[in-house]
CSV table of C-alpha atoms and ligand atoms in Angstrom, one decimal:
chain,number,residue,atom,x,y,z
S,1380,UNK,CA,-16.3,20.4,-5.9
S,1381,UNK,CA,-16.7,19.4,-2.4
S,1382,UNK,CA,-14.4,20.6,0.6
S,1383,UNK,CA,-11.9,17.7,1.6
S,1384,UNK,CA,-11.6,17.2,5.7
S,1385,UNK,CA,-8.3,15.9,5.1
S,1386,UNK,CA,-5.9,18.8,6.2
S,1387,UNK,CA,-2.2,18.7,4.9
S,1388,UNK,CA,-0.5,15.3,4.0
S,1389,UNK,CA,2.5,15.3,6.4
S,1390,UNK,CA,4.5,12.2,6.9
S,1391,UNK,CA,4.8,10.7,11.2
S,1392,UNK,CA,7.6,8.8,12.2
S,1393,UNK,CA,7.7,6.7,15.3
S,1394,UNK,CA,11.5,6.0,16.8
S,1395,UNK,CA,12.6,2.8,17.8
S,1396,UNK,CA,15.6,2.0,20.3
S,1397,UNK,CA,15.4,5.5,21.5
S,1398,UNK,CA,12.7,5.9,23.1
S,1399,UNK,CA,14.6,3.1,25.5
S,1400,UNK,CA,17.4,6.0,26.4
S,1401,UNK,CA,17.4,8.4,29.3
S,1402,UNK,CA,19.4,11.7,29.9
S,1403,UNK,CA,21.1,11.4,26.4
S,1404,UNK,CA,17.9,10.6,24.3
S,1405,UNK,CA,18.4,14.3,23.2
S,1406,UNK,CA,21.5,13.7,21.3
S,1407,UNK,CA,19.8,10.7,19.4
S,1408,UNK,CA,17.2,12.7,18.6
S,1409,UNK,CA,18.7,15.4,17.0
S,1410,UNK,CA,21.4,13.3,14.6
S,1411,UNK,CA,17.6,10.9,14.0
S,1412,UNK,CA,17.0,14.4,12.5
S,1413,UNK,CA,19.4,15.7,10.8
S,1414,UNK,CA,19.6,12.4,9.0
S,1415,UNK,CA,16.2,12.8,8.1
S,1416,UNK,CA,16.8,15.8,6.3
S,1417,UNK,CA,19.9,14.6,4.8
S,1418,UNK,CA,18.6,12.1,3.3
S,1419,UNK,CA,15.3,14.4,1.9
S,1420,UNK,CA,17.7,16.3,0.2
S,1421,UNK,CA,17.9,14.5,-2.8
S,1422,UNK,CA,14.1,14.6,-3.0
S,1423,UNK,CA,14.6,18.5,-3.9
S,1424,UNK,CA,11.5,19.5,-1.6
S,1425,UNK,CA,11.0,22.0,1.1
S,1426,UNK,CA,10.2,20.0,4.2
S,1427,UNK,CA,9.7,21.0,7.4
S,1428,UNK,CA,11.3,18.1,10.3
S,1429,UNK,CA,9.7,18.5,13.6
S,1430,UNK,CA,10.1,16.7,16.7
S,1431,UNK,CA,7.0,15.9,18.3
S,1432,UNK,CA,5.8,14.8,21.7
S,1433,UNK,CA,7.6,11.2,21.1
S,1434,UNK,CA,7.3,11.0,17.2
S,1435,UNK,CA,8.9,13.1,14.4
S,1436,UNK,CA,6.3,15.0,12.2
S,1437,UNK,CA,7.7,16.1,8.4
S,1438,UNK,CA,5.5,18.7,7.1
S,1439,UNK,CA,5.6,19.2,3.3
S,1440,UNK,CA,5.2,22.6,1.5
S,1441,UNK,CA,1.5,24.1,1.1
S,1442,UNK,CA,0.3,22.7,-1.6
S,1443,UNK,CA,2.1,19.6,-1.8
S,1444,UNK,CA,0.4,16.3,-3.2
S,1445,UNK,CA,0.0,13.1,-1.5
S,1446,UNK,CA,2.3,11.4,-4.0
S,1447,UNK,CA,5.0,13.7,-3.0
S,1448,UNK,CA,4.3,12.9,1.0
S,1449,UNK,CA,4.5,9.1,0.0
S,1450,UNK,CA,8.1,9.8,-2.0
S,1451,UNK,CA,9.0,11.2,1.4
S,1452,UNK,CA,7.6,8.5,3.6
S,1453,UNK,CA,9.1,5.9,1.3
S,1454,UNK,CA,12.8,7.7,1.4
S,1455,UNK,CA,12.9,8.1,5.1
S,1456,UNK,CA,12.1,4.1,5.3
S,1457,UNK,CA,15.6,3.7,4.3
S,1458,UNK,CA,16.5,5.3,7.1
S,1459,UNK,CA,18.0,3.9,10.4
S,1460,UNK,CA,16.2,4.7,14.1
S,1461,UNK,CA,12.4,4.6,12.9
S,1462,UNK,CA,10.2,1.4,13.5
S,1463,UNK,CA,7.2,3.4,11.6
S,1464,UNK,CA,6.8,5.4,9.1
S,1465,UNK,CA,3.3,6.6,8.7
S,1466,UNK,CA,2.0,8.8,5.3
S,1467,UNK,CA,-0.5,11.1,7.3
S,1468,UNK,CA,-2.7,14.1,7.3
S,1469,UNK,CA,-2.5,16.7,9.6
S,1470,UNK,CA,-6.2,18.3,10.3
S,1471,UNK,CA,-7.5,20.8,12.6
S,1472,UNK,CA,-7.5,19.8,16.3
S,1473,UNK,CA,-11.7,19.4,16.5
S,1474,UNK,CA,-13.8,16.4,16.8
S,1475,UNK,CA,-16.0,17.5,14.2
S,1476,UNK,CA,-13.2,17.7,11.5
S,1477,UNK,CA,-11.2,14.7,13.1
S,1478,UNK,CA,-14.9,12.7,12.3
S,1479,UNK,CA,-14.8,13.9,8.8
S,1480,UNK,CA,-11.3,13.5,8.1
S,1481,UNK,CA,-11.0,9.8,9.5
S,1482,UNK,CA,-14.7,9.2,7.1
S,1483,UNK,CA,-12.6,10.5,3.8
S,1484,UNK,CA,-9.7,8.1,4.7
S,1485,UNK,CA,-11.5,5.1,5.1
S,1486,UNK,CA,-13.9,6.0,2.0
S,1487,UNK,CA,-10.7,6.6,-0.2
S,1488,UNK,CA,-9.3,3.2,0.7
S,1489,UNK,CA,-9.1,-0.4,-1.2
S,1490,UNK,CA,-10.0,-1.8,2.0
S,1491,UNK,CA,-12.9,-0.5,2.5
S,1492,UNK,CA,-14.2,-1.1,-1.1
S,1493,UNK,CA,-13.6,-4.8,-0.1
S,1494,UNK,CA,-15.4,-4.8,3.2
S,1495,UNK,CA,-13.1,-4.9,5.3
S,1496,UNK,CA,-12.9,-5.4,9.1
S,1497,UNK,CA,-11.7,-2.1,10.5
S,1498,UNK,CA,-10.5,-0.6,13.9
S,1499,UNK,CA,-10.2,3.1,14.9
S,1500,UNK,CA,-7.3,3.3,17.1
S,1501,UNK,CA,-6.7,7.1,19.2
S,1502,UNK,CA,-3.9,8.5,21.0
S,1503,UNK,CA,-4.2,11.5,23.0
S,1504,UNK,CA,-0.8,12.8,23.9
S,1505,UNK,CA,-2.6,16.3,24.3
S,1506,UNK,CA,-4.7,15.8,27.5
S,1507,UNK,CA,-6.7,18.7,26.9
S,1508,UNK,CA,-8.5,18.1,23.8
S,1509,UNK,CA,-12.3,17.5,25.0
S,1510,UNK,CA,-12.7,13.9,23.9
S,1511,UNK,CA,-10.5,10.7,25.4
S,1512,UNK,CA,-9.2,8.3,23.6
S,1513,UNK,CA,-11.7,5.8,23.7
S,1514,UNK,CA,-14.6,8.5,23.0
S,1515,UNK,CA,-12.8,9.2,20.2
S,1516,UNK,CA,-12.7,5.9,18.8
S,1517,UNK,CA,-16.4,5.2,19.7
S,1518,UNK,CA,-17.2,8.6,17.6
S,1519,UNK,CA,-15.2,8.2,14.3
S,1520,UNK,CA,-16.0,4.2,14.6
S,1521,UNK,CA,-19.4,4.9,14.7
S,1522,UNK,CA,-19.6,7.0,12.1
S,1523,UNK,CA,-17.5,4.7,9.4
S,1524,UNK,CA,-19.6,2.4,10.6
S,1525,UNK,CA,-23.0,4.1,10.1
S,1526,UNK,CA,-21.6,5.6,6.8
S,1527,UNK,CA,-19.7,2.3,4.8
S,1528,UNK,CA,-21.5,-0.4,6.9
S,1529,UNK,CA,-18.1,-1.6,7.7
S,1530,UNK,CA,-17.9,-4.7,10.9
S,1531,UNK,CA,-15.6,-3.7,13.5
S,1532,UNK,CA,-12.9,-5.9,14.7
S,1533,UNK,CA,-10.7,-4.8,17.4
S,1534,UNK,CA,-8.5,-7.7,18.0
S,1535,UNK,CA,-7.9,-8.3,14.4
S,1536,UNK,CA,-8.6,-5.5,11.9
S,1537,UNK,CA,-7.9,-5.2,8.0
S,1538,UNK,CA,-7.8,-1.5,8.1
S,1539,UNK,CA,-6.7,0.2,11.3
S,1540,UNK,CA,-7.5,4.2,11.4
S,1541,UNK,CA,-5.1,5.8,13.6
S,1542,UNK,CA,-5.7,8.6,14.8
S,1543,UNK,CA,-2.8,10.9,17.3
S,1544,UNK,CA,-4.0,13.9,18.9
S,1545,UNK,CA,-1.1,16.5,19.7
S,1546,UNK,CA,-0.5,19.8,21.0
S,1547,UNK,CA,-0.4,22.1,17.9
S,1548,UNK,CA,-3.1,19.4,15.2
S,1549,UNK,CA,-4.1,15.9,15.3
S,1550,UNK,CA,-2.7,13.4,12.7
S,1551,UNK,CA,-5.1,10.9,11.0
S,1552,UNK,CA,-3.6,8.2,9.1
S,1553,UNK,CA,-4.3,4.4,7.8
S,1554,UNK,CA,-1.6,1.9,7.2
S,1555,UNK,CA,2.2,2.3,7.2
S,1556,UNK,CA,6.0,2.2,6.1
S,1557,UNK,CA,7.8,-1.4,8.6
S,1558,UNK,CA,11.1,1.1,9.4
S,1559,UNK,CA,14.8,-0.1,9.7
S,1560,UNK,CA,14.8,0.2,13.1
S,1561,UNK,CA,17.9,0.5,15.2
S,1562,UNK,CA,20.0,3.4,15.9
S,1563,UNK,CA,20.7,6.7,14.1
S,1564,UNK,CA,23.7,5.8,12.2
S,1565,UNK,CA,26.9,8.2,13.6
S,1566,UNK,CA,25.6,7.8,17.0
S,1567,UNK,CA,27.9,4.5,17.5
S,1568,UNK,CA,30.7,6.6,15.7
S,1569,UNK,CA,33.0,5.6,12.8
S,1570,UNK,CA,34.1,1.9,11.3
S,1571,UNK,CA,35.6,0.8,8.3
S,1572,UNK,CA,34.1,-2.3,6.4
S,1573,UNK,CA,35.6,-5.1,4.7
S,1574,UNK,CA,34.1,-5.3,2.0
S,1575,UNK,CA,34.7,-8.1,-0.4
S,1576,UNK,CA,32.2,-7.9,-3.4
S,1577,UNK,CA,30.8,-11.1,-2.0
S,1578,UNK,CA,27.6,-11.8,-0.2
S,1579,UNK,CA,28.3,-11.7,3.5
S,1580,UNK,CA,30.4,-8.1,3.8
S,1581,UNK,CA,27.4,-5.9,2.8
S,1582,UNK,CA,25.0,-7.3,4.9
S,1583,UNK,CA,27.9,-6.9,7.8
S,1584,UNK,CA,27.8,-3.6,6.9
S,1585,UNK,CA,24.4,-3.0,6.5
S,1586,UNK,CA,23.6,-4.4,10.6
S,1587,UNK,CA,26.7,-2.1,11.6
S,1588,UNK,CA,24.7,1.1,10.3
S,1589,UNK,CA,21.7,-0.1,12.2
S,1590,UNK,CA,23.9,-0.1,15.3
S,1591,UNK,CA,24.8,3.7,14.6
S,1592,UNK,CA,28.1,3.3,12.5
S,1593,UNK,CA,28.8,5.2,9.9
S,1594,UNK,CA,30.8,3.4,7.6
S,1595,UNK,CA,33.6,3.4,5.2
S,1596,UNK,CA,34.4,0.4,2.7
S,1597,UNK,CA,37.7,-0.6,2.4
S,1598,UNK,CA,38.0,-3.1,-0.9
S,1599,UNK,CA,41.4,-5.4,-1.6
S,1600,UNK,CA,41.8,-5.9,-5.6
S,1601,UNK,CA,43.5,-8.8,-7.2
S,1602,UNK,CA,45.2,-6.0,-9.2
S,1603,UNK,CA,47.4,-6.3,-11.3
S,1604,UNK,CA,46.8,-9.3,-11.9
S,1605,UNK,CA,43.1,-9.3,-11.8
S,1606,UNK,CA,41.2,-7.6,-14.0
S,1607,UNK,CA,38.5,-4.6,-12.5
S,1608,UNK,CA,35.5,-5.7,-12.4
S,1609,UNK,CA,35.6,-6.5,-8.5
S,1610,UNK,CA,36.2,-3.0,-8.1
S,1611,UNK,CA,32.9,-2.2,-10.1
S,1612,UNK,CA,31.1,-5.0,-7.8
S,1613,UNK,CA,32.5,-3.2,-4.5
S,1614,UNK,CA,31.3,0.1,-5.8
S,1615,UNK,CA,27.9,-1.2,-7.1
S,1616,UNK,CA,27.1,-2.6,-3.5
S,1617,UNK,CA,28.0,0.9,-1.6
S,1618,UNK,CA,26.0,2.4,-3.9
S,1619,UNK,CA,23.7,0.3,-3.2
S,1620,UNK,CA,24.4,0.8,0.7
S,1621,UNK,CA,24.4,4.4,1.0
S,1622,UNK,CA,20.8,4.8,0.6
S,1623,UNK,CA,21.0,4.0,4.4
S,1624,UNK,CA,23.8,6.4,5.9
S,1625,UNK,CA,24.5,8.6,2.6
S,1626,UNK,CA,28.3,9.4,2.1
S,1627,UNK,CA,29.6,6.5,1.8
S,1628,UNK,CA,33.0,6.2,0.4
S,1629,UNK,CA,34.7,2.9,-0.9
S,1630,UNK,CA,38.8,2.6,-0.6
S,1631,UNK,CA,40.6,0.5,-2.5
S,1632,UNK,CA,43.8,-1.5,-2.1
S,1633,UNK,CA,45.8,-3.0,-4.8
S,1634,UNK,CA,46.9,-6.4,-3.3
S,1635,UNK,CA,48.2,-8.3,-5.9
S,1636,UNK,CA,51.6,-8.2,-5.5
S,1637,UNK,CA,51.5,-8.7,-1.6
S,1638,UNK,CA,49.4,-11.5,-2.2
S,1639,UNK,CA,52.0,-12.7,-4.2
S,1640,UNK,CA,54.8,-12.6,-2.0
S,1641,UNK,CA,52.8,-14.5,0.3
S,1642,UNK,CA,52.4,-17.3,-1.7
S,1643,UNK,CA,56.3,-17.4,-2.6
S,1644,UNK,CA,56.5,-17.7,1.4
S,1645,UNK,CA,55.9,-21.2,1.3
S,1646,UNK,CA,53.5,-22.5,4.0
S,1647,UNK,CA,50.5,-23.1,1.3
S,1648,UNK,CA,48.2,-23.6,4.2
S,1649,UNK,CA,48.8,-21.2,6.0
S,1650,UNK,CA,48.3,-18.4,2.9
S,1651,UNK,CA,45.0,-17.7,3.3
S,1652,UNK,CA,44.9,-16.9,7.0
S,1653,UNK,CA,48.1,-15.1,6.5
S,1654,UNK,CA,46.3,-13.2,3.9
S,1655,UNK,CA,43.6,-12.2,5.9
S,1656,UNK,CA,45.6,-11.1,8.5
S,1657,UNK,CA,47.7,-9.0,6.1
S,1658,UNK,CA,44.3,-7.7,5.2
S,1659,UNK,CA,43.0,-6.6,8.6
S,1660,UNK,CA,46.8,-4.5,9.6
S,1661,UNK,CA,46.2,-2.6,6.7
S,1662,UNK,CA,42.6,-2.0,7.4
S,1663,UNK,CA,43.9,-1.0,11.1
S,1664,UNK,CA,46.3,1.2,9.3
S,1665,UNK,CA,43.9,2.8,6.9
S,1666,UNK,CA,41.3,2.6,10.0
S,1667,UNK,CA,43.6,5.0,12.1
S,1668,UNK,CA,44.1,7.4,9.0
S,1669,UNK,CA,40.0,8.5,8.5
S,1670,UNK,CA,39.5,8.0,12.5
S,1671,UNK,CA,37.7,4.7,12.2
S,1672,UNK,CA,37.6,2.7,15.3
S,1673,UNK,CA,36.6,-0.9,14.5
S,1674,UNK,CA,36.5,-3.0,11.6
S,1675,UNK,CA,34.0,-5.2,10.5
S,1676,UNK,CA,33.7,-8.4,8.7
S,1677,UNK,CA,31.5,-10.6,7.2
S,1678,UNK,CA,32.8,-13.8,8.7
S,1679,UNK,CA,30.1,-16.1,10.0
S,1680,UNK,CA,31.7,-18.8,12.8
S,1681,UNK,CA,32.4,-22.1,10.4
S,1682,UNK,CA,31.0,-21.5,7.4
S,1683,UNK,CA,34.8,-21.4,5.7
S,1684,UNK,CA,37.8,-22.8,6.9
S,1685,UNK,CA,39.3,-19.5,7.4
S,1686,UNK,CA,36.2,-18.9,10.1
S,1687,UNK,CA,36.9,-21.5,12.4
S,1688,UNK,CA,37.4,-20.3,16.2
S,1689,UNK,CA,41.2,-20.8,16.0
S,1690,UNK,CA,41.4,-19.0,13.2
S,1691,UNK,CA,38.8,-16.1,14.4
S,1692,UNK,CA,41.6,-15.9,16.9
S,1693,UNK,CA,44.5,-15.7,14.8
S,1694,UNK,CA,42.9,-12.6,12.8
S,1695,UNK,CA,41.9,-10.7,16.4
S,1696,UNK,CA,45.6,-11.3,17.3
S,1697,UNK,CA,46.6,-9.3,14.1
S,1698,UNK,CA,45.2,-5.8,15.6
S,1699,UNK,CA,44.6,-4.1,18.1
S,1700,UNK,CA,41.4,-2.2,16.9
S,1701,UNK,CA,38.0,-4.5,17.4
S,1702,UNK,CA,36.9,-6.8,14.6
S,1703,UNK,CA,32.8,-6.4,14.4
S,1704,UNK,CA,31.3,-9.5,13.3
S,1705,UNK,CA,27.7,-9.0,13.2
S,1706,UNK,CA,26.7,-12.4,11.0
S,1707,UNK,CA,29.2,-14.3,13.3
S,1708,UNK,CA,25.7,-16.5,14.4
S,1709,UNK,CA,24.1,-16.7,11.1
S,1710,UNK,CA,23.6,-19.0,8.5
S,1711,UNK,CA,24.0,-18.5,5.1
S,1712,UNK,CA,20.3,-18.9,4.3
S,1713,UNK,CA,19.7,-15.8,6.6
S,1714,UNK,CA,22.5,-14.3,5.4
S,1715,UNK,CA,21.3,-14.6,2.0
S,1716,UNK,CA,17.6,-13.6,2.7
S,1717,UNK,CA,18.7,-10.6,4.3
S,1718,UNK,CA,20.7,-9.5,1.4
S,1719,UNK,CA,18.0,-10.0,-1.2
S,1720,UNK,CA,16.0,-8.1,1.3
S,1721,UNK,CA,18.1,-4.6,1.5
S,1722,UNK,CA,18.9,-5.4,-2.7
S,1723,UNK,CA,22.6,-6.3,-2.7
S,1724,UNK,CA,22.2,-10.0,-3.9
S,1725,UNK,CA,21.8,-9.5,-7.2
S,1726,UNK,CA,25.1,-7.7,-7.1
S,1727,UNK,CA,26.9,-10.4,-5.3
S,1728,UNK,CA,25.8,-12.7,-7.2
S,1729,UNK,CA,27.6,-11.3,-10.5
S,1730,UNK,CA,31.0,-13.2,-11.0
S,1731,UNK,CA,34.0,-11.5,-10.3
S,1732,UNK,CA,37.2,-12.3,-9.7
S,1733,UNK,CA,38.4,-10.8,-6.5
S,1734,UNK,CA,41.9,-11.1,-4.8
S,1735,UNK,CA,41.1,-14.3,-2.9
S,1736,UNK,CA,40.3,-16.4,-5.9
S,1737,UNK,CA,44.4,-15.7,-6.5
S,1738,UNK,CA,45.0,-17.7,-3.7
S,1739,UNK,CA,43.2,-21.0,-2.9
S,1740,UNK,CA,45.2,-23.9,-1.8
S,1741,UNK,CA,44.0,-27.6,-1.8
S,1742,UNK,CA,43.9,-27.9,1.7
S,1743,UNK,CA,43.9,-24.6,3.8
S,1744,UNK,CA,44.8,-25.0,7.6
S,1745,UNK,CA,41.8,-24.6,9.7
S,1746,UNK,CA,44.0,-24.6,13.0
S,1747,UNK,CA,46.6,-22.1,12.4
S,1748,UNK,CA,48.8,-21.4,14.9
S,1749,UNK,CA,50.1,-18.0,15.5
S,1750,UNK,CA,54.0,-18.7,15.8
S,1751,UNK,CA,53.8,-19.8,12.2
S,1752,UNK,CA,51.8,-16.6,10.8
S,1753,UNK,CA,54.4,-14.6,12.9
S,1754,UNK,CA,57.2,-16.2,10.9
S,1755,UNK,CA,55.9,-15.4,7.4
S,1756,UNK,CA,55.1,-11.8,8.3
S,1757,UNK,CA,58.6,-11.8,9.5
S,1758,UNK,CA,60.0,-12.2,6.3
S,1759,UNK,CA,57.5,-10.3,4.6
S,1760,UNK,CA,58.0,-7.1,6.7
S,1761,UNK,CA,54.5,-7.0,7.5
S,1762,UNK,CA,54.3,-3.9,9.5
S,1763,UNK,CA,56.0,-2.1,6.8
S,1764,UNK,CA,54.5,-3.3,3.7
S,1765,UNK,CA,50.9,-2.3,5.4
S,1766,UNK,CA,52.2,1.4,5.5
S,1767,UNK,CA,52.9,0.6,1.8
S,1768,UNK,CA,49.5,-1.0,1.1
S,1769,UNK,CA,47.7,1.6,2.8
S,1770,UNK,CA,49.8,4.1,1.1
S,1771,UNK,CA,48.6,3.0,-2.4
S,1772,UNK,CA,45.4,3.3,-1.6
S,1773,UNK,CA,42.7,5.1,-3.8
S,1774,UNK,CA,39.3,6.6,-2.7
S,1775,UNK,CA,36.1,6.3,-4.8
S,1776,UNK,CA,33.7,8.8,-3.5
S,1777,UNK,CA,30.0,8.4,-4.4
I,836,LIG,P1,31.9,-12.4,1.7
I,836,LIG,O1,30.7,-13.0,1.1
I,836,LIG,O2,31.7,-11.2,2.4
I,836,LIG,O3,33.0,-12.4,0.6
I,836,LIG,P2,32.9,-15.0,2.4
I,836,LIG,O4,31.9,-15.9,2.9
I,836,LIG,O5,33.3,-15.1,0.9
I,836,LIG,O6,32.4,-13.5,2.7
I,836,LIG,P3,35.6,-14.9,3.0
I,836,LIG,O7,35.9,-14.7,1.6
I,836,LIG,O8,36.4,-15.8,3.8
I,836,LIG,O9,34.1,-15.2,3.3
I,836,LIG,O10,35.8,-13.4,3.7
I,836,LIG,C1,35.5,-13.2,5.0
I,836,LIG,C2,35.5,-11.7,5.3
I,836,LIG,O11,36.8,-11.1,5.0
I,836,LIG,C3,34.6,-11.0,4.3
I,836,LIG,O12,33.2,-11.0,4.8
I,836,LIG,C4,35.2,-9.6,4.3
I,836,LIG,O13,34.8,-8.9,5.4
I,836,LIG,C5,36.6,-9.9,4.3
I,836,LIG,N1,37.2,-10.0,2.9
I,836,LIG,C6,37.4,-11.1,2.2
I,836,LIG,N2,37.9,-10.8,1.0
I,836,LIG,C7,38.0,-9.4,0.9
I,836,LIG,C8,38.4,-8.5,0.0
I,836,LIG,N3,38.9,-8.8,-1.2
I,836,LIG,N4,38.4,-7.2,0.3
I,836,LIG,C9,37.9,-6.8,1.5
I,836,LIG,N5,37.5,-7.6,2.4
I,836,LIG,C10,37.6,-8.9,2.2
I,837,LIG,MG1,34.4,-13.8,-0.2
């Protein structure tokens, strides 16, 4: 058996957005990191999370196989505030056993059973190691290149061996992990999601945890006179959601019966904006009760006639807490893409019947004005049947 150059696999992380902040970088750092570990927890392995000059290192326990560094490279992708994730070994801080290291990389690799181009790329954020960057490259390029009679190709390479030289080891590693990017999520603070069951609310949510939210869901149910399943949908999709913040819990209100009174109200038109606004006081009520201090949407400018501009308007004017509407710009073919992407499509997609499909009228008022909504919430006590609303609401807690 021969001796492998290829020290202990150890998983690299290279922050985004952060690396833009100054005096408070610190504090991003450290909730990037306790995230991290967070989220390893349910990988039920001892690792060690390190900050590095510039990068996070996660070192495994001795012993621990590549497959297990991978599991850990490919749960931390999930996770907001990397652009990188890089499966890597960690060897001793020598030329000689940097050479041989980067040599068993490239000769384990697909890519270089297929001839491919190649490019060895060094960093040297250690200034005293004996070699510089470029002398570095030259060295292990040389060699792969003498050894596997692989071309070179700087500008466009197949198979890029990276190689980082720091203070305590150097890390050698081919390929990579695309990250989430964005922020650590908690570093915004606290919001609370409207989440429908349909396509547009989880990917709202979804960009607000890249922005450093931490979020809850809040869900209105048909009930009683809808059956559950929309309630299954909105659990399904935080499940699905909490890989990226981890826990996530949904809220449910039962909104049949306001709904209801709504449409005995008269002013057909007006129902579904009067709906939504209904909506959004109790999400400002629930909102102030967990310390939440935004909601977001999924309302994209136009796309229904409740998202026109006047009626964006007419739902700000309902509370005083901010209404995040990241997709207000998109279309639904982005929209759509990006939910297929982070896997909650499929679970949109399923047919439900949610509260809204209790109240669609043939022609719904795409100018409403705000003295009219006033009126019906007026006779529906709105500020106190919110209390009520919010009051009757039940928590599902992954
Ligand atoms: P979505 O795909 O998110 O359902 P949509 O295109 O169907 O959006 P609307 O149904 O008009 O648009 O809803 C706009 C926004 O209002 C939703 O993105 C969501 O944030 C909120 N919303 C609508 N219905 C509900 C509900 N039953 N529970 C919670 N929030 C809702
Ligand atoms: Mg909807």
């Amino acid at each position: 058996m021969t001796m492998s150059a290829l020290g202990e696999p150890c998983v690299l992380l290279k922050l985004g957005e952060i690396v833009l902040k100054g005096k408070n970088r610190e504090v991003f750092e450290r909730r990037l990191i306790a995230n991290i570990r967070d989220a390893l927890k349910s990988l039920d392995l001892k690792v060690d999370v390190r900050k590095r000059h510039g990068v996070i290192a996660i070192f495994l326990p001795q012993g621990a196989t590549a497959e297990q560094a991978r599991a850990v490279a490919e749960r931390v992708a999930d996770v907001p505030g990397l652009v990188w994730i890089h499966q890597a070994w960690r060897v001793a801080k020598d030329p000689d056993t940097v050479l041989k290291a980067g040599l068993e990389l490239v000769g384990e690799s697909e890519e270089a059973k297929r001839g491919a181009r190649f490019a060895v790329r060094s960093r040297r954020r250690d200034k005293r190691f004996p070699l510089r960057s470029n002398e570095l490259d030259r060295l292990v390029g040389g060699a792969i290149n003498d050894e596997y009679g692989l071309p070179v190709d700087l500008k466009n390479p197949e198979l890029t061996v990276s190689i980082e030289v720091d203070r305590d080891e150097v890390f050698v590693f081919t390929g990579g992990i695309p990250g989430q990017g964005g922020l650590p999520v908690g570093s915004s603070g606290r919001a609370l999601v409207l989440m429908s069951g349909g396509i547009d609310s989880p990917v709202a949510a979804y960009r607000m945890m890249r922005r450093g939210l931490h979020v809850d869901f809040l869900h209105f149910s048909g009930i009683p006179f809808t059956t559950s399943e929309s309630i299954y949908k909105a659990y399904a999709l935080v499940r699905k959601l909490d890989r990226f913040q981890g826990r996530s819990r949904l809220w449910v209100v039962p909104f049949g019966k306001a709904q209801q009174s709504i449409r005995t109200s008269g002013q057909d038109r007006l129902a579904v904006i009067a709906q939504r606004r209904l909506m959004l006081k109790t999400a400002e009520e629930v909102a102030h009760r967990i310390r939440a201090s935004a909601l977001i949407t999924g309302d994209a400018l136009g796309q229904v006639s409740s998202q026109t501009l006047a009626n964006i308007t007419a739902q700000d004017n309902a509370v005083e807490l901010p209404i995040l509407r990241p997709l207000v710009g998109w279309d639904k073919t982005e929209i759509m893409a990006e939910a297929r992407r982070i896997g909650t499509l499929e679970i949109s997609e399923l047919p439900d019947e949610d509260c809204c499909t209790l109240l669609a009228p043939k022609r719904a008022e795409t100018r409403a004005k705000i003295e009219d909504l006033r009126q019906i919430e007026k006779r529906l006590d709105a500020e106190e049947l919110c209390v009520q609303l919010a009051d009757s609401i039940q928590e599902y807690t992954l």
